[in-house]
Amino acid sequence: LKTFPEEIQKQKTRIAALQQDSQIAAAHPQDKENFCDMTIKGMMFDDKKTAGERLILAAKELPDTEPVVLGEYRGFELSVRYEPVRNEQQAVLKGKAIYPVALGADPHGNITRLDNLLAGYDERIANAENRLENLLQQQTAAQAEVEKPFPQEEELVQKSARLAELNAQ
């Protein structure tokens, strides 16, 4: 019960972040015909293949596991990092929340992965709201359990008194 308020607040914060990021993604749509510009190291790329190649190149130049901010894509901060646990290079989009995705060798595929990250907000928000609802139900159930009387309270009082009496003797 002690951890529920914290978990509930984290979930509410996550939902708010997802809703704000959803608006950013909607304000910077990506259609199949035209590539939305990507900025890497101060240079703007308006060609999907070139942007994907530069992203792969930047990931290969990583000095260590710390994320390196490269630029911007569709209104989100774009960085790359090496993930040692998975042994993979990742692109990370950051708005109010953080969205990592594994990078592969295909420049087009990497851009598609980034776009896919920014496409599933309705489902992410629904999942987060379901998780919040679940936490609230668990909190209510735990609170009800805490408030229930202890069925052996009278017996406990009697035996505690008897134990104190025996200890005194």
JSON list of C-alpha atoms in Angstrom, two decimals:
[
{"chain": "A", "resi": 1, "resn": "LEU", "atom": "CA", "xyz": [0.00, 0.00, 0.00]},
{"chain": "A", "resi": 2, "resn": "LYS", "atom": "CA", "xyz": [2.93, 2.33, 0.76]},
{"chain": "A", "resi": 3, "resn": "THR", "atom": "CA", "xyz": [4.29, 2.12, -2.82]},
{"chain": "A", "resi": 4, "resn": "PHE", "atom": "CA", "xyz": [0.92, 2.63, -4.61]},
{"chain": "A", "resi": 5, "resn": "PRO", "atom": "CA", "xyz": [0.78, 6.46, -4.44]},
{"chain": "A", "resi": 6, "resn": "GLU", "atom": "CA", "xyz": [4.30, 6.60, -5.93]},
{"chain": "A", "resi": 7, "resn": "GLU", "atom": "CA", "xyz": [3.46, 4.10, -8.69]},
{"chain": "A", "resi": 8, "resn": "ILE", "atom": "CA", "xyz": [0.16, 5.85, -9.40]},
{"chain": "A", "resi": 9, "resn": "GLN", "atom": "CA", "xyz": [1.93, 9.22, -9.71]},
{"chain": "A", "resi": 10, "resn": "LYS", "atom": "CA", "xyz": [4.57, 7.71, -12.04]},
{"chain": "A", "resi": 11, "resn": "GLN", "atom": "CA", "xyz": [1.81, 6.30, -14.23]},
{"chain": "A", "resi": 12, "resn": "LYS", "atom": "CA", "xyz": [-0.07, 9.62, -14.33]},
{"chain": "A", "resi": 13, "resn": "THR", "atom": "CA", "xyz": [3.17, 11.38, -15.28]},
{"chain": "A", "resi": 14, "resn": "ARG", "atom": "CA", "xyz": [3.79, 8.79, -18.02]},
{"chain": "A", "resi": 15, "resn": "ILE", "atom": "CA", "xyz": [0.30, 9.25, -19.44]},
{"chain": "A", "resi": 16, "resn": "ALA", "atom": "CA", "xyz": [0.77, 13.04, -19.53]},
{"chain": "A", "resi": 17, "resn": "ALA", "atom": "CA", "xyz": [4.17, 12.62, -21.24]},
{"chain": "A", "resi": 18, "resn": "LEU", "atom": "CA", "xyz": [2.72, 10.25, -23.84]},
{"chain": "A", "resi": 19, "resn": "GLN", "atom": "CA", "xyz": [-0.14, 12.64, -24.57]},
{"chain": "A", "resi": 20, "resn": "GLN", "atom": "CA", "xyz": [2.26, 15.56, -25.05]},
{"chain": "A", "resi": 21, "resn": "ASP", "atom": "CA", "xyz": [4.57, 13.48, -27.24]},
{"chain": "A", "resi": 22, "resn": "SER", "atom": "CA", "xyz": [1.58, 12.33, -29.26]},
{"chain": "A", "resi": 23, "resn": "GLN", "atom": "CA", "xyz": [0.83, 15.96, -30.05]},
{"chain": "A", "resi": 24, "resn": "ILE", "atom": "CA", "xyz": [4.44, 16.60, -31.09]},
{"chain": "A", "resi": 25, "resn": "ALA", "atom": "CA", "xyz": [4.37, 13.58, -33.42]},
{"chain": "A", "resi": 26, "resn": "ALA", "atom": "CA", "xyz": [1.03, 14.69, -34.88]},
{"chain": "A", "resi": 27, "resn": "ALA", "atom": "CA", "xyz": [2.42, 18.19, -35.49]},
{"chain": "A", "resi": 28, "resn": "HIS", "atom": "CA", "xyz": [5.36, 16.66, -37.45]},
{"chain": "A", "resi": 29, "resn": "PRO", "atom": "CA", "xyz": [3.71, 13.97, -39.58]},
{"chain": "A", "resi": 30, "resn": "GLN", "atom": "CA", "xyz": [5.64, 11.63, -41.81]},
{"chain": "A", "resi": 31, "resn": "ASP", "atom": "CA", "xyz": [3.92, 10.54, -44.98]},
{"chain": "A", "resi": 32, "resn": "LYS", "atom": "CA", "xyz": [5.07, 7.83, -47.34]},
{"chain": "A", "resi": 33, "resn": "GLU", "atom": "CA", "xyz": [5.73, 10.22, -50.23]},
{"chain": "A", "resi": 34, "resn": "ASN", "atom": "CA", "xyz": [7.85, 12.91, -48.59]},
{"chain": "A", "resi": 35, "resn": "PHE", "atom": "CA", "xyz": [10.60, 12.48, -46.03]},
{"chain": "A", "resi": 36, "resn": "CYS", "atom": "CA", "xyz": [10.39, 14.71, -42.97]},
{"chain": "A", "resi": 37, "resn": "ASP", "atom": "CA", "xyz": [13.78, 16.39, -42.49]},
{"chain": "A", "resi": 38, "resn": "MET", "atom": "CA", "xyz": [16.28, 14.96, -40.00]},
{"chain": "A", "resi": 39, "resn": "THR", "atom": "CA", "xyz": [19.00, 17.07, -38.42]},
{"chain": "A", "resi": 40, "resn": "ILE", "atom": "CA", "xyz": [22.26, 15.30, -37.56]},
{"chain": "A", "resi": 41, "resn": "LYS", "atom": "CA", "xyz": [25.24, 17.19, -36.15]},
{"chain": "A", "resi": 42, "resn": "GLY", "atom": "CA", "xyz": [23.84, 20.53, -37.33]},
{"chain": "A", "resi": 43, "resn": "MET", "atom": "CA", "xyz": [23.21, 19.36, -40.90]},
{"chain": "A", "resi": 44, "resn": "MET", "atom": "CA", "xyz": [19.69, 18.94, -42.26]},
{"chain": "A", "resi": 45, "resn": "PHE", "atom": "CA", "xyz": [18.96, 15.92, -44.44]},
{"chain": "A", "resi": 46, "resn": "ASP", "atom": "CA", "xyz": [15.85, 15.83, -46.59]},
{"chain": "A", "resi": 47, "resn": "ASP", "atom": "CA", "xyz": [16.61, 12.46, -48.20]},
{"chain": "A", "resi": 48, "resn": "LYS", "atom": "CA", "xyz": [15.58, 9.35, -46.27]},
{"chain": "A", "resi": 49, "resn": "LYS", "atom": "CA", "xyz": [18.47, 7.18, -47.43]},
{"chain": "A", "resi": 50, "resn": "THR", "atom": "CA", "xyz": [21.13, 9.80, -46.72]},
{"chain": "A", "resi": 51, "resn": "ALA", "atom": "CA", "xyz": [19.66, 10.55, -43.29]},
{"chain": "A", "resi": 52, "resn": "GLY", "atom": "CA", "xyz": [19.59, 6.83, -42.50]},
{"chain": "A", "resi": 53, "resn": "GLU", "atom": "CA", "xyz": [23.21, 6.41, -43.61]},
{"chain": "A", "resi": 54, "resn": "ARG", "atom": "CA", "xyz": [24.34, 9.37, -41.49]},
{"chain": "A", "resi": 55, "resn": "LEU", "atom": "CA", "xyz": [22.50, 7.93, -38.51]},
{"chain": "A", "resi": 56, "resn": "ILE", "atom": "CA", "xyz": [24.31, 4.59, -38.90]},
{"chain": "A", "resi": 57, "resn": "LEU", "atom": "CA", "xyz": [27.66, 6.37, -39.31]},
{"chain": "A", "resi": 58, "resn": "ALA", "atom": "CA", "xyz": [27.06, 8.47, -36.19]},
{"chain": "A", "resi": 59, "resn": "ALA", "atom": "CA", "xyz": [26.17, 5.36, -34.17]},
{"chain": "A", "resi": 60, "resn": "LYS", "atom": "CA", "xyz": [29.40, 3.65, -35.25]},
{"chain": "A", "resi": 61, "resn": "GLU", "atom": "CA", "xyz": [31.42, 6.64, -34.00]},
{"chain": "A", "resi": 62, "resn": "LEU", "atom": "CA", "xyz": [30.12, 6.25, -30.43]},
{"chain": "A", "resi": 63, "resn": "PRO", "atom": "CA", "xyz": [32.84, 6.59, -27.82]},
{"chain": "A", "resi": 64, "resn": "ASP", "atom": "CA", "xyz": [31.01, 4.68, -25.05]},
{"chain": "A", "resi": 65, "resn": "THR", "atom": "CA", "xyz": [27.59, 3.79, -23.68]},
{"chain": "A", "resi": 66, "resn": "GLU", "atom": "CA", "xyz": [26.59, 7.36, -22.85]},
{"chain": "A", "resi": 67, "resn": "PRO", "atom": "CA", "xyz": [23.95, 8.75, -25.22]},
{"chain": "A", "resi": 68, "resn": "VAL", "atom": "CA", "xyz": [25.23, 11.29, -27.72]},
{"chain": "A", "resi": 69, "resn": "VAL", "atom": "CA", "xyz": [22.73, 13.90, -28.89]},
{"chain": "A", "resi": 70, "resn": "LEU", "atom": "CA", "xyz": [22.87, 14.16, -32.68]},
{"chain": "A", "resi": 71, "resn": "GLY", "atom": "CA", "xyz": [20.06, 16.47, -33.59]},
{"chain": "A", "resi": 72, "resn": "GLU", "atom": "CA", "xyz": [16.34, 16.32, -34.19]},
{"chain": "A", "resi": 73, "resn": "TYR", "atom": "CA", "xyz": [13.70, 14.26, -35.98]},
{"chain": "A", "resi": 74, "resn": "ARG", "atom": "CA", "xyz": [10.00, 15.07, -36.23]},
{"chain": "A", "resi": 75, "resn": "GLY", "atom": "CA", "xyz": [10.13, 17.45, -33.27]},
{"chain": "A", "resi": 76, "resn": "PHE", "atom": "CA", "xyz": [11.99, 15.02, -31.00]},
{"chain": "A", "resi": 77, "resn": "GLU", "atom": "CA", "xyz": [15.59, 15.17, -29.81]},
{"chain": "A", "resi": 78, "resn": "LEU", "atom": "CA", "xyz": [17.58, 12.45, -31.60]},
{"chain": "A", "resi": 79, "resn": "SER", "atom": "CA", "xyz": [20.50, 10.72, -29.95]},
{"chain": "A", "resi": 80, "resn": "VAL", "atom": "CA", "xyz": [22.37, 7.45, -30.33]},
{"chain": "A", "resi": 81, "resn": "ARG", "atom": "CA", "xyz": [23.82, 5.14, -27.70]},
{"chain": "A", "resi": 82, "resn": "TYR", "atom": "CA", "xyz": [25.39, 1.74, -27.35]},
{"chain": "A", "resi": 83, "resn": "GLU", "atom": "CA", "xyz": [23.34, -0.66, -25.21]},
{"chain": "A", "resi": 84, "resn": "PRO", "atom": "CA", "xyz": [25.81, -3.21, -23.74]},
{"chain": "A", "resi": 85, "resn": "VAL", "atom": "CA", "xyz": [23.13, -5.50, -22.28]},
{"chain": "A", "resi": 86, "resn": "ARG", "atom": "CA", "xyz": [21.64, -6.07, -25.72]},
{"chain": "A", "resi": 87, "resn": "ASN", "atom": "CA", "xyz": [24.94, -5.51, -27.52]},
{"chain": "A", "resi": 88, "resn": "GLU", "atom": "CA", "xyz": [23.32, -3.10, -29.95]},
{"chain": "A", "resi": 89, "resn": "GLN", "atom": "CA", "xyz": [23.46, 0.47, -31.09]},
{"chain": "A", "resi": 90, "resn": "GLN", "atom": "CA", "xyz": [20.24, 2.36, -30.53]},
{"chain": "A", "resi": 91, "resn": "ALA", "atom": "CA", "xyz": [18.66, 5.53, -31.78]},
{"chain": "A", "resi": 92, "resn": "VAL", "atom": "CA", "xyz": [16.76, 7.33, -29.05]},
{"chain": "A", "resi": 93, "resn": "LEU", "atom": "CA", "xyz": [13.97, 9.83, -29.60]},
{"chain": "A", "resi": 94, "resn": "LYS", "atom": "CA", "xyz": [13.25, 12.07, -26.62]},
{"chain": "A", "resi": 95, "resn": "GLY", "atom": "CA", "xyz": [10.22, 14.22, -26.06]},
{"chain": "A", "resi": 96, "resn": "LYS", "atom": "CA", "xyz": [8.63, 14.16, -22.62]},
{"chain": "A", "resi": 97, "resn": "ALA", "atom": "CA", "xyz": [9.39, 10.41, -22.60]},
{"chain": "A", "resi": 98, "resn": "ILE", "atom": "CA", "xyz": [12.29, 8.42, -24.07]},
{"chain": "A", "resi": 99, "resn": "TYR", "atom": "CA", "xyz": [11.87, 6.00, -27.00]},
{"chain": "A", "resi": 100, "resn": "PRO", "atom": "CA", "xyz": [14.86, 3.76, -27.86]},
{"chain": "A", "resi": 101, "resn": "VAL", "atom": "CA", "xyz": [15.02, 1.55, -30.94]},
{"chain": "A", "resi": 102, "resn": "ALA", "atom": "CA", "xyz": [17.72, -0.82, -32.17]},
{"chain": "A", "resi": 103, "resn": "LEU", "atom": "CA", "xyz": [19.64, 0.31, -35.23]},
{"chain": "A", "resi": 104, "resn": "GLY", "atom": "CA", "xyz": [20.27, -2.10, -38.05]},
{"chain": "A", "resi": 105, "resn": "ALA", "atom": "CA", "xyz": [22.33, -1.96, -41.24]},
{"chain": "A", "resi": 106, "resn": "ASP", "atom": "CA", "xyz": [19.49, -0.75, -43.50]},
{"chain": "A", "resi": 107, "resn": "PRO", "atom": "CA", "xyz": [19.24, 3.07, -43.68]},
{"chain": "A", "resi": 108, "resn": "HIS", "atom": "CA", "xyz": [15.58, 2.98, -44.79]},
{"chain": "A", "resi": 109, "resn": "GLY", "atom": "CA", "xyz": [14.73, 0.40, -42.13]},
{"chain": "A", "resi": 110, "resn": "ASN", "atom": "CA", "xyz": [16.16, 2.56, -39.35]},
{"chain": "A", "resi": 111, "resn": "ILE", "atom": "CA", "xyz": [14.07, 5.56, -40.39]},
{"chain": "A", "resi": 112, "resn": "THR", "atom": "CA", "xyz": [11.00, 3.30, -40.63]},
{"chain": "A", "resi": 113, "resn": "ARG", "atom": "CA", "xyz": [11.68, 2.06, -37.08]},
{"chain": "A", "resi": 114, "resn": "LEU", "atom": "CA", "xyz": [11.82, 5.65, -35.82]},
{"chain": "A", "resi": 115, "resn": "ASP", "atom": "CA", "xyz": [8.54, 6.43, -37.60]},
{"chain": "A", "resi": 116, "resn": "ASN", "atom": "CA", "xyz": [6.94, 3.31, -36.13]},
{"chain": "A", "resi": 117, "resn": "LEU", "atom": "CA", "xyz": [7.96, 4.46, -32.64]},
{"chain": "A", "resi": 118, "resn": "LEU", "atom": "CA", "xyz": [6.05, 7.67, -33.24]},
{"chain": "A", "resi": 119, "resn": "ALA", "atom": "CA", "xyz": [2.98, 5.94, -34.67]},
{"chain": "A", "resi": 120, "resn": "GLY", "atom": "CA", "xyz": [1.69, 3.88, -31.74]},
{"chain": "A", "resi": 121, "resn": "TYR", "atom": "CA", "xyz": [0.60, 6.57, -29.29]},
{"chain": "A", "resi": 122, "resn": "ASP", "atom": "CA", "xyz": [-3.07, 5.65, -29.07]},
{"chain": "A", "resi": 123, "resn": "GLU", "atom": "CA", "xyz": [-2.14, 2.11, -28.01]},
{"chain": "A", "resi": 124, "resn": "ARG", "atom": "CA", "xyz": [0.61, 3.30, -25.62]},
{"chain": "A", "resi": 125, "resn": "ILE", "atom": "CA", "xyz": [-1.75, 5.77, -23.95]},
{"chain": "A", "resi": 126, "resn": "ALA", "atom": "CA", "xyz": [-4.50, 3.14, -23.67]},
{"chain": "A", "resi": 127, "resn": "ASN", "atom": "CA", "xyz": [-2.04, 0.66, -22.10]},
{"chain": "A", "resi": 128, "resn": "ALA", "atom": "CA", "xyz": [-0.81, 3.29, -19.63]},
{"chain": "A", "resi": 129, "resn": "GLU", "atom": "CA", "xyz": [-4.39, 4.21, -18.70]},
{"chain": "A", "resi": 130, "resn": "ASN", "atom": "CA", "xyz": [-5.23, 0.52, -18.18]},
{"chain": "A", "resi": 131, "resn": "ARG", "atom": "CA", "xyz": [-2.15, 0.15, -15.96]},
{"chain": "A", "resi": 132, "resn": "LEU", "atom": "CA", "xyz": [-3.23, 3.21, -13.96]},
{"chain": "A", "resi": 133, "resn": "GLU", "atom": "CA", "xyz": [-6.74, 1.81, -13.55]},
{"chain": "A", "resi": 134, "resn": "ASN", "atom": "CA", "xyz": [-5.25, -1.50, -12.39]},
{"chain": "A", "resi": 135, "resn": "LEU", "atom": "CA", "xyz": [-3.05, 0.29, -9.84]},
{"chain": "A", "resi": 136, "resn": "LEU", "atom": "CA", "xyz": [-6.04, 2.26, -8.53]},
{"chain": "A", "resi": 137, "resn": "GLN", "atom": "CA", "xyz": [-8.04, -0.96, -8.13]},
{"chain": "A", "resi": 138, "resn": "GLN", "atom": "CA", "xyz": [-5.13, -2.63, -6.32]},
{"chain": "A", "resi": 139, "resn": "GLN", "atom": "CA", "xyz": [-4.81, 0.39, -4.04]},
{"chain": "A", "resi": 140, "resn": "THR", "atom": "CA", "xyz": [-8.54, 0.29, -3.21]},
{"chain": "A", "resi": 141, "resn": "ALA", "atom": "CA", "xyz": [-8.36, -3.46, -2.49]},
{"chain": "A", "resi": 142, "resn": "ALA", "atom": "CA", "xyz": [-5.25, -3.05, -0.32]},
{"chain": "A", "resi": 143, "resn": "GLN", "atom": "CA", "xyz": [-6.87, -0.17, 1.61]},
{"chain": "A", "resi": 144, "resn": "ALA", "atom": "CA", "xyz": [-9.98, -2.29, 2.26]},
{"chain": "A", "resi": 145, "resn": "GLU", "atom": "CA", "xyz": [-7.78, -5.16, 3.45]},
{"chain": "A", "resi": 146, "resn": "VAL", "atom": "CA", "xyz": [-5.89, -2.87, 5.85]},
{"chain": "A", "resi": 147, "resn": "GLU", "atom": "CA", "xyz": [-9.12, -1.55, 7.35]},
{"chain": "A", "resi": 148, "resn": "LYS", "atom": "CA", "xyz": [-10.56, -5.02, 8.04]},
{"chain": "A", "resi": 149, "resn": "PRO", "atom": "CA", "xyz": [-10.64, -5.88, 11.73]},
{"chain": "A", "resi": 150, "resn": "PHE", "atom": "CA", "xyz": [-8.24, -8.56, 12.95]},
{"chain": "A", "resi": 151, "resn": "PRO", "atom": "CA", "xyz": [-10.52, -11.59, 13.63]},
{"chain": "A", "resi": 152, "resn": "GLN", "atom": "CA", "xyz": [-8.41, -12.93, 16.51]},
{"chain": "A", "resi": 153, "resn": "GLU", "atom": "CA", "xyz": [-7.97, -9.52, 18.20]},
{"chain": "A", "resi": 154, "resn": "GLU", "atom": "CA", "xyz": [-9.69, -10.57, 21.45]},
{"chain": "A", "resi": 155, "resn": "GLU", "atom": "CA", "xyz": [-7.71, -13.80, 21.67]},
{"chain": "A", "resi": 156, "resn": "LEU", "atom": "CA", "xyz": [-4.47, -11.88, 21.03]},
{"chain": "A", "resi": 157, "resn": "VAL", "atom": "CA", "xyz": [-5.25, -9.45, 23.85]},
{"chain": "A", "resi": 158, "resn": "GLN", "atom": "CA", "xyz": [-6.00, -12.30, 26.28]},
{"chain": "A", "resi": 159, "resn": "LYS", "atom": "CA", "xyz": [-2.88, -14.28, 25.40]},
{"chain": "A", "resi": 160, "resn": "SER", "atom": "CA", "xyz": [-0.67, -11.17, 25.50]},
{"chain": "A", "resi": 161, "resn": "ALA", "atom": "CA", "xyz": [-2.01, -10.39, 28.99]},
{"chain": "A", "resi": 162, "resn": "ARG", "atom": "CA", "xyz": [-1.35, -13.99, 30.09]},
{"chain": "A", "resi": 163, "resn": "LEU", "atom": "CA", "xyz": [2.19, -13.83, 28.64]},
{"chain": "A", "resi": 164, "resn": "ALA", "atom": "CA", "xyz": [2.88, -10.60, 30.53]},
{"chain": "A", "resi": 165, "resn": "GLU", "atom": "CA", "xyz": [1.58, -12.26, 33.71]},
{"chain": "A", "resi": 166, "resn": "LEU", "atom": "CA", "xyz": [3.85, -15.30, 33.21]},
{"chain": "A", "resi": 167, "resn": "ASN", "atom": "CA", "xyz": [6.85, -13.09, 32.44]},
{"chain": "A", "resi": 168, "resn": "ALA", "atom": "CA", "xyz": [6.24, -11.15, 35.64]},
{"chain": "A", "resi": 169, "resn": "GLN", "atom": "CA", "xyz": [6.21, -14.39, 37.68]}
]
